[in-house]
PDB file of C-alpha atoms in Angstrom:
ATOM      1  CA  MET A   1      -0.223  -0.680  -0.242  1.00 43.00           C
ATOM      2  CA  GLY A   2       1.615   3.239  -0.636  1.00 47.00           C
ATOM      3  CA  PHE A   3       1.309   6.685   0.282  1.00 39.00           C
ATOM      4  CA  LYS A   4       0.778  10.250  -0.860  1.00 39.00           C
ATOM      5  CA  MET A   5       1.720  13.593   0.337  1.00 38.00           C
ATOM      6  CA  LYS A   6       0.308  15.803   0.294  1.00 43.00           C
ATOM      7  CA  GLY A   7       0.186  19.482  -0.473  1.00 43.00           C
ATOM      8  CA  VAL A   8       3.103  18.345  -3.816  1.00 44.00           C
ATOM      9  CA  ASP A   9       1.626  17.453  -6.595  1.00 45.00           C
ATOM     10  CA  PHE A  10       4.992  16.363  -9.695  1.00 45.00           C
ATOM     11  CA  GLY A  11       2.001  17.373 -12.122  1.00 49.00           C
ATOM     12  CA  LYS A  12       2.567  20.006 -11.528  1.00 47.00           C
ATOM     13  CA  GLN A  13       5.368  22.789 -14.048  1.00 53.00           C
ATOM     14  CA  ASP A  14       5.922  25.453 -12.125  1.00 62.00           C
ATOM     15  CA  HIS A  15       6.494  23.789  -8.786  1.00 77.00           C
ATOM     16  CA  GLU A  16       3.503  26.370  -6.828  1.00 80.00           C
ATOM     17  CA  ASP A  17       2.868  24.333  -4.985  1.00 86.00           C
ATOM     18  CA  ALA A  18       6.071  23.491  -3.661  1.00 93.00           C
ATOM     19  CA  PRO A  19       6.860  23.493   0.376  1.00 96.00           C
ATOM     20  CA  ILE A  20       9.109  26.242   1.560  1.00 96.00           C
ATOM     21  CA  ILE A  21      10.854  24.746   4.861  1.00 97.00           C
ATOM     22  CA  LYS A  22      12.955  27.532   7.096  1.00 97.00           C
ATOM     23  CA  LYS A  23      16.423  25.585   7.474  1.00 96.00           C
ATOM     24  CA  ASN A  24      19.946  25.925   8.982  1.00 96.00           C
ATOM     25  CA  LEU A  25      22.371  25.013   5.125  1.00 95.00           C
ATOM     26  CA  GLU A  26      25.478  24.896   5.182  1.00 91.00           C
ATOM     27  CA  ASP A  27      28.093  28.242   4.743  1.00 90.00           C
ATOM     28  CA  GLY A  28      27.468  29.933   2.388  1.00 88.00           C
ATOM     29  CA  VAL A  29      24.118  27.952   0.746  1.00 92.00           C
ATOM     30  CA  LEU A  30      21.356  29.224   0.378  1.00 95.00           C
ATOM     31  CA  ALA A  31      18.400  26.583  -1.125  1.00 96.00           C
ATOM     32  CA  GLU A  32      18.311  23.360  -1.870  1.00 96.00           C
ATOM     33  CA  ALA A  33      15.442  21.469  -4.170  1.00 97.00           C
ATOM     34  CA  ASN A  34      14.425  18.197  -2.942  1.00 96.00           C
ATOM     35  CA  LYS A  35      13.679  14.664  -4.533  1.00 95.00           C
ATOM     36  CA  ASP A  36      10.085  14.448  -2.171  1.00 95.00           C
ATOM     37  CA  GLY A  37       9.652  18.059  -3.790  1.00 95.00           C
ATOM     38  CA  SER A  38      10.299  19.833  -0.775  1.00 96.00           C
ATOM     39  CA  ILE A  39      12.516  23.047  -0.978  1.00 97.00           C
ATOM     40  CA  TYR A  40      14.787  23.785   1.528  1.00 97.00           C
ATOM     41  CA  VAL A  41      15.499  28.012   2.306  1.00 97.00           C
ATOM     42  CA  ASP A  42      18.125  28.816   4.843  1.00 96.00           C
ATOM     43  CA  ARG A  43      17.125  31.303   8.246  1.00 97.00           C
ATOM     44  CA  SER A  44      18.928  33.456   7.107  1.00 96.00           C
ATOM     45  CA  VAL A  45      16.853  34.586   3.789  1.00 96.00           C
ATOM     46  CA  ASN A  46      14.282  37.059   4.540  1.00 97.00           C
ATOM     47  CA  LEU A  47      11.163  34.754   2.734  1.00 96.00           C
ATOM     48  CA  ASN A  48       9.016  38.480   2.715  1.00 96.00           C
ATOM     49  CA  THR A  49      11.614  39.963   0.242  1.00 96.00           C
ATOM     50  CA  THR A  50      12.205  39.864  -4.215  1.00 95.00           C
ATOM     51  CA  ARG A  51      15.446  37.932  -3.654  1.00 94.00           C
ATOM     52  CA  ALA A  52      13.829  35.224  -1.437  1.00 96.00           C
ATOM     53  CA  SER A  53      11.586  35.019  -4.634  1.00 95.00           C
ATOM     54  CA  LYS A  54      14.415  34.370  -6.666  1.00 95.00           C
ATOM     55  CA  ILE A  55      16.001  32.269  -4.550  1.00 96.00           C
ATOM     56  CA  ILE A  56      12.786  29.759  -5.030  1.00 96.00           C
ATOM     57  CA  ASP A  57      12.187  30.033  -8.726  1.00 95.00           C
ATOM     58  CA  HIS A  58      15.699  29.757  -9.134  1.00 96.00           C
ATOM     59  CA  GLU A  59      15.332  26.012  -6.586  1.00 96.00           C
ATOM     60  CA  LYS A  60      11.770  25.385  -8.523  1.00 96.00           C
ATOM     61  CA  VAL A  61      13.710  24.960 -11.909  1.00 96.00           C
ATOM     62  CA  HIS A  62      15.710  22.498 -10.099  1.00 97.00           C
ATOM     63  CA  LEU A  63      12.203  20.711  -9.031  1.00 97.00           C
ATOM     64  CA  ASP A  64      11.338  20.656 -12.475  1.00 96.00           C
ATOM     65  CA  GLN A  65      15.320  19.210 -14.378  1.00 97.00           C
ATOM     66  CA  MET A  66      13.889  16.706 -11.138  1.00 96.00           C
ATOM     67  CA  GLN A  67      10.318  16.080 -12.580  1.00 95.00           C
ATOM     68  CA  ARG A  68      11.748  15.607 -15.898  1.00 95.00           C
ATOM     69  CA  GLY A  69      14.666  13.094 -15.512  1.00 96.00           C
ATOM     70  CA  ASP A  70      17.373  15.171 -16.175  1.00 97.00           C
ATOM     71  CA  LEU A  71      18.380  15.719 -12.762  1.00 97.00           C
ATOM     72  CA  ASP A  72      19.318  12.715  -9.781  1.00 97.00           C
ATOM     73  CA  TYR A  73      21.524  12.838  -7.328  1.00 95.00           C
ATOM     74  CA  ASP A  74      22.690  11.623  -3.666  1.00 95.00           C
ATOM     75  CA  ASP A  75      25.136  11.836  -1.318  1.00 93.00           C
ATOM     76  CA  LYS A  76      27.846  10.749  -3.195  1.00 96.00           C
ATOM     77  CA  THR A  77      26.842  12.509  -6.729  1.00 96.00           C
ATOM     78  CA  VAL A  78      24.964  14.820  -9.579  1.00 96.00           C
ATOM     79  CA  THR A  79      23.646  12.846 -12.269  1.00 97.00           C
ATOM     80  CA  TRP A  80      23.419  14.960 -15.217  1.00 97.00           C
ATOM     81  CA  LYS A  81      21.428  13.803 -17.679  1.00 97.00           C
ATOM     82  CA  GLY A  82      22.810  10.162 -17.268  1.00 97.00           C
ATOM     83  CA  LYS A  83      25.897  11.980 -16.613  1.00 97.00           C
ATOM     84  CA  GLU A  84      26.939  11.037 -13.232  1.00 97.00           C
ATOM     85  CA  TYR A  85      29.905  13.891 -11.765  1.00 96.00           C
ATOM     86  CA  SER A  86      30.946  13.780  -8.547  1.00 96.00           C
ATOM     87  CA  ARG A  87      29.943  15.455  -5.308  1.00 94.00           C
ATOM     88  CA  ALA A  88      33.474  14.851  -3.563  1.00 94.00           C
ATOM     89  CA  ASN A  89      34.982  18.107  -5.665  1.00 91.00           C
ATOM     90  CA  MET A  90      32.273  20.023  -6.369  1.00 92.00           C
ATOM     91  CA  LYS A  91      31.152  23.797  -5.801  1.00 91.00           C
ATOM     92  CA  GLU A  92      27.388  23.073  -5.119  1.00 89.00           C
ATOM     93  CA  GLY A  93      25.749  26.049  -7.272  1.00 90.00           C
ATOM     94  CA  ALA A  94      27.999  27.233  -9.657  1.00 93.00           C
ATOM     95  CA  LYS A  95      27.596  28.573 -12.329  1.00 93.00           C
ATOM     96  CA  ASN A  96      29.012  26.996 -14.539  1.00 94.00           C
ATOM     97  CA  LEU A  97      27.761  22.756 -13.935  1.00 96.00           C
ATOM     98  CA  PRO A  98      25.008  22.267 -16.615  1.00 96.00           C
ATOM     99  CA  TRP A  99      22.161  21.883 -14.539  1.00 97.00           C
ATOM    100  CA  GLU A 100      22.967  25.000 -12.903  1.00 96.00           C
ATOM    101  CA  LYS A 101      24.080  26.706 -16.163  1.00 95.00           C
ATOM    102  CA  GLU A 102      19.869  26.499 -16.801  1.00 95.00           C
ATOM    103  CA  ALA A 103      18.342  27.319 -13.704  1.00 95.00           C
ATOM    104  CA  TYR A 104      20.607  30.819 -14.301  1.00 94.00           C
ATOM    105  CA  ASN A 105      20.159  31.474 -17.259  1.00 93.00           C
ATOM    106  CA  LYS A 106      16.110  30.803 -16.206  1.00 92.00           C
ATOM    107  CA  VAL A 107      16.225  32.660 -13.075  1.00 91.00           C
ATOM    108  CA  LYS A 108      18.668  35.946 -12.612  1.00 80.00           C
ATOM    109  CA  VAL A 109      19.425  35.879  -9.354  1.00 69.00           C
TER     110      VAL A 109
END
């Protein structure tokens, strides 16, 4: 028997209903998109600002990438369109990473 997670609809392209969860994130990390459709936002980010809206919209691009099957991750790797990238020495969020290029092009943070 399966379960249904309320508030998450992976059929929506805009991820308008993505749960936003305030959380202490690693230094320099403002937000994270999660496989369960939620977005973590660092406690330092004021959600009532244009900047926060752009940060969240950026993460929604990553939710869309995961929904399309282009992006996946685990603790050790990020997989983009079938190619694995080691997270060991990766600068997470770097603009030159292919999944980040798309997000930065769609949302000017």
